Amino acid sequence: MTTGLHPGGAPQDPRPTENQLLPRQGRVGHGALPADDRTRSYVITARAAASFDPVGRSVATARSFVRDTLQGWGFADIVDDAVVLTSELVTNAVVHAGTSADVLCLRSDDGVRIEVADHYPEREIPLQGNALNMGNPDREGGRGLQLCAALAGRWGVEYTPTRKQVWFQLNLPDRAVGTRTAGPALPSHLLPLADGRVRVAVVQIDRTGAINAWNEDAEELFGYPAEQVIGKPLTDLAAWPQTPGTSTGIVEALKLSRWEGSYGLRGANGRVTPVYASHLRVRDTGGEPSTVCLLVRDHERAVLQTPLRVSATDTTTSSEGHASDPFEVFIGSPAPDDLDGLLQRTVERARDMLDGDSAFLLLATDDETELEVRASTGLPSARQRFARVPVEAGTGRYGSARMPAVHEDLTAVPGAVPLLSGTGMRSVVTVPLKVEGRLTGSLGVAAESPGRYSNEEALRLQFAADRIALAVESARLGELERLRRGSLSFLVEASDLLAGTLDRDQTLALMAQMTVPTLATWCAVYTIADQSSDPYLSYVLHEDEERIDGLKALLSKIAPPDPVPTPGARVWAAPAEAAHQAALRTSMRSLGLGEPATVSSGIGTTLATAGAVGGETVVLPLVARNRVIGMLTLGKPTDEHFRQEILELAEDLSRRAALALDNARLYSERTAISQSLQRSLLPPELPHIEGVEVEVIYRAAGEGNEVGGDFYDLFPIRDGAYGFAIGDVCGTGPEAAAVTGLARHALRLLAREGYGGPAVLERLNSAILDEGARSRFLTLLYGELWPQEDGSALLKVVCAGHPLPLRLRPDGTVEPAAEPQPLLGVMDDLELYEQEVTLDPGDVLLCVTDGVTERREGTRMLGDDGLADVLTTCTGLTAGAVAARIMRAVERFASDAPSDDMAILAMRVPGLQKD
C-alpha cells in the first residue's frame, strides 16, 4: 500500500504521529464497494493467494504470481493493468512499510479483485479532498493510489487491528457483440501505408517447433515453397539474436499462449525480411497443441498490431494542467526479464509516445567511447543490430550523445545520426541514458517529415529515459554476467575438445564447428605452412550445409587476407564485395544483359551464397610461438554485424585454437620423422630364394608404431647363401630402436665379411656392450641358409637366448631345431656354437619372438607348447598360410590388444617339382 507521502511532499517519518492516526475503520476510495455488499454483488468463482517476505525481490515474484494467475484464468486483457497496480502496492508494503505483503486474487464472472495487505496498520494514507486529484503524477508520493484511481474500476482501503489492505477491481472490457475494437473514419492520407496488396503469411507450428502449414502469402514473402519448409523448425529461418549463455528468444516466444512483436525471417535469397508477427497457441479437438503465426512485413504492422488501450488518465488532467502520458504508466510497470525484451518495449513505447515513424536505442561500451545498436523499430534492425559508432570524435560520430538533441532536418546535418542514413528519416530527437552521471546509452525517435520535434518532446523523452535507464543498466549487467558465464563455459569446453586431439585435420574441423553457429554464420580457416608460403584455404563451414560448396568456391577466387600478427579482429570487406559482384553478374545474365548462364541452377546458388556472405566478415590471426600460422575468418549473412562481446570471445578462442593447431603440426612432423626412422630399421623387401618359401608377419605394439624392440632380417650373403635373423631387444622406445638398428646392420656387415654365425654374434655382443648405459640385452636367432640341389636346404643356426625355432615335418611332428645359448649384451666373453639342420622337402621352420609365446589371457599363456600345438595343424600349408594361421591363433587367444611386439618368420622347403 502507499506510504505516508503527501503529493509534492517529502517522505515522512514511518513512525505514526498523533495527527496522522485515523480511526481504525473501513475506509474506501473512489468507486469502492462497501465491505458488506461484496457477497451480494461480487460472486467469487476462483481465488489464489500468496505471501511475500519484506525483501526487494518479492516485488518481481509478486508480479509473476499475479501475471500467471490471471493468464491462467484467461484474463489476458487486464493482465498489464493488474501487474502495474500490484507492483506499486507490493513495493510500498515490502520496501516502504517494511513488512511482508499478502496478495489475494479473486475471480468473478465480469473481472478480478486483487487485495494487497501489509502488517503496519498505523501507517495510514493521507486524506484527500478529491480522490481523483492526488497531486502531480511526476511525484513519487501516492502514486500507487493514483494508478488505482486511473486504471481500476473500483478500489479502496480497509483497516483491521492487525493489518491494512488496499484492494482494486478490474472489470473485463465491455464490447459489443462481434466488435473487439474500432477506430474513427479517417481521411485517406491519414491511413497507414502498405503495399498494393497486403500479404499475410500464415504459418502453423506443431508442438516440436516444426512447420506444418505454410500458405501462399508465406511463399511470396519469403521465397520458400511449402514443400521446402514443411517439417523444418521455424528457428532455422528466424533471424533472432543468438548469444552464448542466453536463450535464443524465438523458442521461448513460441511456447507462450500469445505473443506479438518484431523479428526477422531469412528468405530463400539469404536476406532477412523484418516482419511483425502475432503468435497464438491453440489446440485441436484431440488436445494436440500448436502455434498459429500471422506475419506481415514490418512496415505493415498496422494490419496485425493490437491498438493501445486508452486509460482513464488520457481523458483527465492533473492539478498542474499536464495530460498524463501512457508512457509514464509503462515506466512504472514491471520490465521484461530479458534485456532484449526490455529494450524492444522501450523503443516501441517511445515511438508511440512521440507519434514517430521509428525509434532506436543504443548502449554504450564500458569506456563510453562507442555506442552499439541494440534495439530499433521502423528501421532495418537486422542490418543495424550490433553496429557501432563513436560517441565523441571521428567520422560517423553521434553528435551530442551526452545531452538531449533535436534535429529538425537531417539533410542539413548529414551524418549527425549515422543509424538513420539512407532510411528516409528527416527529423529526430535523441536523449542520453545516464546512471549516476555515467553515459550508458542513447534513446531516439525519428520521423519521415522535417520539423516534427521540439524541445518539449525532448523533455518528455528525457523524462522517460531517466526512468528506464537504471532498469536497462541492471538488465545489461545481468546479460553481461550471463554472457561471461556462458563464454567461460564455452572456452572450457573448447579447450577440452582442442586438447583432445593432435590430428591437424581434426583440429581444423573442431575450430570451425565450435564457431558455427555459436559465434558466426560461417567460418573459414586459412593456414600458413612457413614464413615464405602464402595463406591456404584449409577448411570452410557454413551453418547451412548446402552453402558450403558455394562459399568455398567464392573464397577460392579472392585473395586471402593478409597474415597480420596484430591481435584482435579486423574487418575484411573482400568476401562481401565479391559476393555482391557475383550476385550482380548472375542477375544480369538472368535478364539477358550479360554472358549467358551455362547452368540455370547456378543462379539460385550464387544469389544464396551472396546472401550468406554479404554481411560483416572479420579476420582473427592464429598466432603460436610468435609466428602467424593461419587466420580464422568469421562471417555473417547480409547486413548483420558482430557484437563486441562475440569478437572478444572469438579472440580468446583463436588463441587456444592457434596453439592446438601448432601442436598438431609439430606432432604430425615428429610422427612423420619417427615413422621414417622406424621404417629404416626394417628390411625394405625380402629377397627371392630359389627352392625356399619365406613369409614374415610383423606387428609392433602401441598406436602409431611401425617398429618396436622386435626385428627380423633376411638377406643374401654370397651366391647361394642367405642370412636370416629374428631378435628381440629388451625395452621399448628410442633406446630399443637404436639397438635394433645396430643389430640388423651389424649382422649384414659381419656376415658379408665372411664371419660364421658364432663370430658374428660375438662381435655384435661386443658392439652392444660398447654402448655403455644405452646398451640393452638382446635375444637373437641367427642362421645361414643354403638351398641344395636335391630340393632340401641346409641351415646353420645359433640361438642366443631366443625362443627356439620349431621344425614341422610332413607327418605333423614338431620338434625344436636348435639348442638354447646365452643371450647378447650381458657378458663380455661368450662361447657360442652353431648347429646344422637340414630341412627336407615339405619341412617348415618356424621362428617367432616372445610376443607370440607370451600371449596372455588372464592367468593363461600360449607358451611353447601351445605354439607347437598350433603348428601341428599346419601340415601341407605354404609358408604364407603357416604364418597367417599362427597369427590368427595368437590374436584369438586373448581379447585384449597385444601389449608386446610380435614377429613371425616361416620358411618351407617345397621340394623339387616333378615334370
mmCIF file with all atom_site columns, N, CA and C in Angstrom, residues 85 179 214 232 251 262 266-267 281 302-303 334 526 561 601 614 628 663-664 711 744 786 789 814 838 875 890:
data_model
loop_
_atom_site.group_PDB
_atom_site.id
_atom_site.type_symbol
_atom_site.label_atom_id
_atom_site.label_alt_id
_atom_site.label_comp_id
_atom_site.label_asym_id
_atom_site.label_entity_id
_atom_site.label_seq_id
_atom_site.pdbx_PDB_ins_code
_atom_site.Cartn_x
_atom_site.Cartn_y
_atom_site.Cartn_z
_atom_site.occupancy
_atom_site.B_iso_or_equiv
_atom_site.pdbx_formal_charge
_atom_site.auth_seq_id
_atom_site.auth_comp_id
_atom_site.auth_asym_id
_atom_site.auth_atom_id
_atom_site.pdbx_PDB_model_num
ATOM 1  N N  . LEU A 1 85  ? -0.482  -2.292  -10.987 1.00 0.00 ? 85  LEU A N  1
ATOM 2  C CA . LEU A 1 85  ? -1.010  -1.906  -9.683  1.00 0.00 ? 85  LEU A CA 1
ATOM 3  C C  . LEU A 1 85  ? -0.420  -2.777  -8.570  1.00 0.00 ? 85  LEU A C  1
ATOM 4  N N  . THR A 1 179 ? -17.466 -7.086  -31.951 1.00 0.00 ? 179 THR A N  1
ATOM 5  C CA . THR A 1 179 ? -16.522 -5.974  -32.055 1.00 0.00 ? 179 THR A CA 1
ATOM 6  C C  . THR A 1 179 ? -15.497 -6.067  -30.951 1.00 0.00 ? 179 THR A C  1
ATOM 7  N N  . TRP A 1 214 ? 1.994   -23.726 -44.354 1.00 0.00 ? 214 TRP A N  1
ATOM 8  C CA . TRP A 1 214 ? 2.734   -22.606 -44.978 1.00 0.00 ? 214 TRP A CA 1
ATOM 9  C C  . TRP A 1 214 ? 1.900   -22.141 -46.168 1.00 0.00 ? 214 TRP A C  1
ATOM 10 N N  . LYS A 1 232 ? 10.517  -28.453 -41.180 1.00 0.00 ? 232 LYS A N  1
ATOM 11 C CA . LYS A 1 232 ? 11.705  -27.805 -40.637 1.00 0.00 ? 232 LYS A CA 1
ATOM 12 C C  . LYS A 1 232 ? 11.317  -26.921 -39.451 1.00 0.00 ? 232 LYS A C  1
ATOM 13 N N  . VAL A 1 251 ? 12.400  -19.463 -29.433 1.00 0.00 ? 251 VAL A N  1
ATOM 14 C CA . VAL A 1 251 ? 11.921  -20.717 -28.849 1.00 0.00 ? 251 VAL A CA 1
ATOM 15 C C  . VAL A 1 251 ? 10.985  -20.435 -27.688 1.00 0.00 ? 251 VAL A C  1
ATOM 16 N N  . SER A 1 262 ? 8.242   -8.029  -33.115 1.00 0.00 ? 262 SER A N  1
ATOM 17 C CA . SER A 1 262 ? 9.019   -7.984  -34.360 1.00 0.00 ? 262 SER A CA 1
ATOM 18 C C  . SER A 1 262 ? 10.218  -8.909  -34.291 1.00 0.00 ? 262 SER A C  1
ATOM 19 N N  . ARG A 1 266 ? 14.726  -15.163 -42.525 1.00 0.00 ? 266 ARG A N  1
ATOM 20 C CA . ARG A 1 266 ? 15.681  -15.242 -43.620 1.00 0.00 ? 266 ARG A CA 1
ATOM 21 C C  . ARG A 1 266 ? 15.018  -15.910 -44.812 1.00 0.00 ? 266 ARG A C  1
ATOM 22 N N  . GLY A 1 267 ? 14.957  -15.195 -45.937 1.00 0.00 ? 267 GLY A N  1
ATOM 23 C CA . GLY A 1 267 ? 14.302  -15.699 -47.131 1.00 0.00 ? 267 GLY A CA 1
ATOM 24 C C  . GLY A 1 267 ? 15.191  -16.616 -47.938 1.00 0.00 ? 267 GLY A C  1
ATOM 25 N N  . ARG A 1 281 ? -1.241  -19.589 -29.418 1.00 0.00 ? 281 ARG A N  1
ATOM 26 C CA . ARG A 1 281 ? -1.142  -21.005 -29.089 1.00 0.00 ? 281 ARG A CA 1
ATOM 27 C C  . ARG A 1 281 ? -2.546  -21.578 -29.052 1.00 0.00 ? 281 ARG A C  1
ATOM 28 N N  . ALA A 1 302 ? 0.555   -2.326  -38.893 1.00 0.00 ? 302 ALA A N  1
ATOM 29 C CA . ALA A 1 302 ? -0.785  -1.883  -38.506 1.00 0.00 ? 302 ALA A CA 1
ATOM 30 C C  . ALA A 1 302 ? -1.846  -2.931  -38.797 1.00 0.00 ? 302 ALA A C  1
ATOM 31 N N  . VAL A 1 303 ? -1.561  -3.845  -39.727 1.00 0.00 ? 303 VAL A N  1
ATOM 32 C CA . VAL A 1 303 ? -2.530  -4.893  -40.062 1.00 0.00 ? 303 VAL A CA 1
ATOM 33 C C  . VAL A 1 303 ? -2.747  -5.834  -38.875 1.00 0.00 ? 303 VAL A C  1
ATOM 34 N N  . PRO A 1 334 ? 6.191   -3.460  -14.519 1.00 0.00 ? 334 PRO A N  1
ATOM 35 C CA . PRO A 1 334 ? 7.310   -4.399  -14.419 1.00 0.00 ? 334 PRO A CA 1
ATOM 36 C C  . PRO A 1 334 ? 7.976   -4.597  -15.769 1.00 0.00 ? 334 PRO A C  1
ATOM 37 N N  . TYR A 1 526 ? 42.307  -20.333 -42.754 1.00 0.00 ? 526 TYR A N  1
ATOM 38 C CA . TYR A 1 526 ? 43.467  -20.297 -43.638 1.00 0.00 ? 526 TYR A CA 1
ATOM 39 C C  . TYR A 1 526 ? 44.692  -20.734 -42.823 1.00 0.00 ? 526 TYR A C  1
ATOM 40 N N  . PRO A 1 561 ? 43.227  -13.069 -46.867 1.00 0.00 ? 561 PRO A N  1
ATOM 41 C CA . PRO A 1 561 ? 43.578  -11.880 -46.065 1.00 0.00 ? 561 PRO A CA 1
ATOM 42 C C  . PRO A 1 561 ? 45.062  -11.865 -45.733 1.00 0.00 ? 561 PRO A C  1
ATOM 43 N N  . SER A 1 601 ? 20.588  -23.640 -62.629 1.00 0.00 ? 601 SER A N  1
ATOM 44 C CA . SER A 1 601 ? 20.521  -23.778 -61.179 1.00 0.00 ? 601 SER A CA 1
ATOM 45 C C  . SER A 1 601 ? 21.588  -22.960 -60.483 1.00 0.00 ? 601 SER A C  1
ATOM 46 N N  . GLY A 1 614 ? 27.136  -11.849 -47.453 1.00 0.00 ? 614 GLY A N  1
ATOM 47 C CA . GLY A 1 614 ? 27.051  -10.410 -47.671 1.00 0.00 ? 614 GLY A CA 1
ATOM 48 C C  . GLY A 1 614 ? 27.141  -9.560  -46.437 1.00 0.00 ? 614 GLY A C  1
ATOM 49 N N  . VAL A 1 628 ? 52.701  -16.273 -37.105 1.00 0.00 ? 628 VAL A N  1
ATOM 50 C CA . VAL A 1 628 ? 51.353  -16.386 -37.648 1.00 0.00 ? 628 VAL A CA 1
ATOM 51 C C  . VAL A 1 628 ? 51.272  -17.690 -38.435 1.00 0.00 ? 628 VAL A C  1
ATOM 52 N N  . ASN A 1 663 ? 50.430  -27.297 -32.162 1.00 0.00 ? 663 ASN A N  1
ATOM 53 C CA . ASN A 1 663 ? 50.806  -28.563 -31.523 1.00 0.00 ? 663 ASN A CA 1
ATOM 54 C C  . ASN A 1 663 ? 50.524  -29.741 -32.450 1.00 0.00 ? 663 ASN A C  1
ATOM 55 N N  . ALA A 1 664 ? 49.384  -29.691 -33.142 1.00 0.00 ? 664 ALA A N  1
ATOM 56 C CA . ALA A 1 664 ? 49.055  -30.762 -34.087 1.00 0.00 ? 664 ALA A CA 1
ATOM 57 C C  . ALA A 1 664 ? 50.066  -30.799 -35.230 1.00 0.00 ? 664 ALA A C  1
ATOM 58 N N  . PHE A 1 711 ? 62.679  -57.423 -34.196 1.00 0.00 ? 711 PHE A N  1
ATOM 59 C CA . PHE A 1 711 ? 63.083  -57.152 -35.575 1.00 0.00 ? 711 PHE A CA 1
ATOM 60 C C  . PHE A 1 711 ? 63.361  -58.482 -36.273 1.00 0.00 ? 711 PHE A C  1
ATOM 61 N N  . ARG A 1 744 ? 70.742  -55.102 -36.664 1.00 0.00 ? 744 ARG A N  1
ATOM 62 C CA . ARG A 1 744 ? 70.426  -55.501 -38.038 1.00 0.00 ? 744 ARG A CA 1
ATOM 63 C C  . ARG A 1 744 ? 71.556  -55.151 -38.994 1.00 0.00 ? 744 ARG A C  1
ATOM 64 N N  . TRP A 1 786 ? 71.473  -72.553 -47.022 1.00 0.00 ? 786 TRP A N  1
ATOM 65 C CA . TRP A 1 786 ? 71.993  -72.959 -48.347 1.00 0.00 ? 786 TRP A CA 1
ATOM 66 C C  . TRP A 1 786 ? 70.994  -73.897 -49.007 1.00 0.00 ? 786 TRP A C  1
ATOM 67 N N  . GLU A 1 789 ? 70.711  -78.897 -54.185 1.00 0.00 ? 789 GLU A N  1
ATOM 68 C CA . GLU A 1 789 ? 70.223  -79.324 -55.493 1.00 0.00 ? 789 GLU A CA 1
ATOM 69 C C  . GLU A 1 789 ? 69.171  -80.411 -55.395 1.00 0.00 ? 789 GLU A C  1
ATOM 70 N N  . VAL A 1 814 ? 56.446  -82.050 -34.556 1.00 0.00 ? 814 VAL A N  1
ATOM 71 C CA . VAL A 1 814 ? 57.050  -80.751 -34.270 1.00 0.00 ? 814 VAL A CA 1
ATOM 72 C C  . VAL A 1 814 ? 58.161  -80.961 -33.254 1.00 0.00 ? 814 VAL A C  1
ATOM 73 N N  . THR A 1 838 ? 69.029  -79.783 -41.427 1.00 0.00 ? 838 THR A N  1
ATOM 74 C CA . THR A 1 838 ? 68.664  -79.991 -42.828 1.00 0.00 ? 838 THR A CA 1
ATOM 75 C C  . THR A 1 838 ? 67.146  -80.044 -42.931 1.00 0.00 ? 838 THR A C  1
ATOM 76 N N  . THR A 1 875 ? 50.324  -78.775 -41.352 1.00 0.00 ? 875 THR A N  1
ATOM 77 C CA . THR A 1 875 ? 50.954  -79.645 -42.357 1.00 0.00 ? 875 THR A CA 1
ATOM 78 C C  . THR A 1 875 ? 50.307  -79.436 -43.712 1.00 0.00 ? 875 THR A C  1
ATOM 79 N N  . VAL A 1 890 ? 47.200  -66.600 -32.353 1.00 0.00 ? 890 VAL A N  1
ATOM 80 C CA . VAL A 1 890 ? 47.687  -65.703 -31.298 1.00 0.00 ? 890 VAL A CA 1
ATOM 81 C C  . VAL A 1 890 ? 46.653  -64.613 -31.003 1.00 0.00 ? 890 VAL A C  1
#
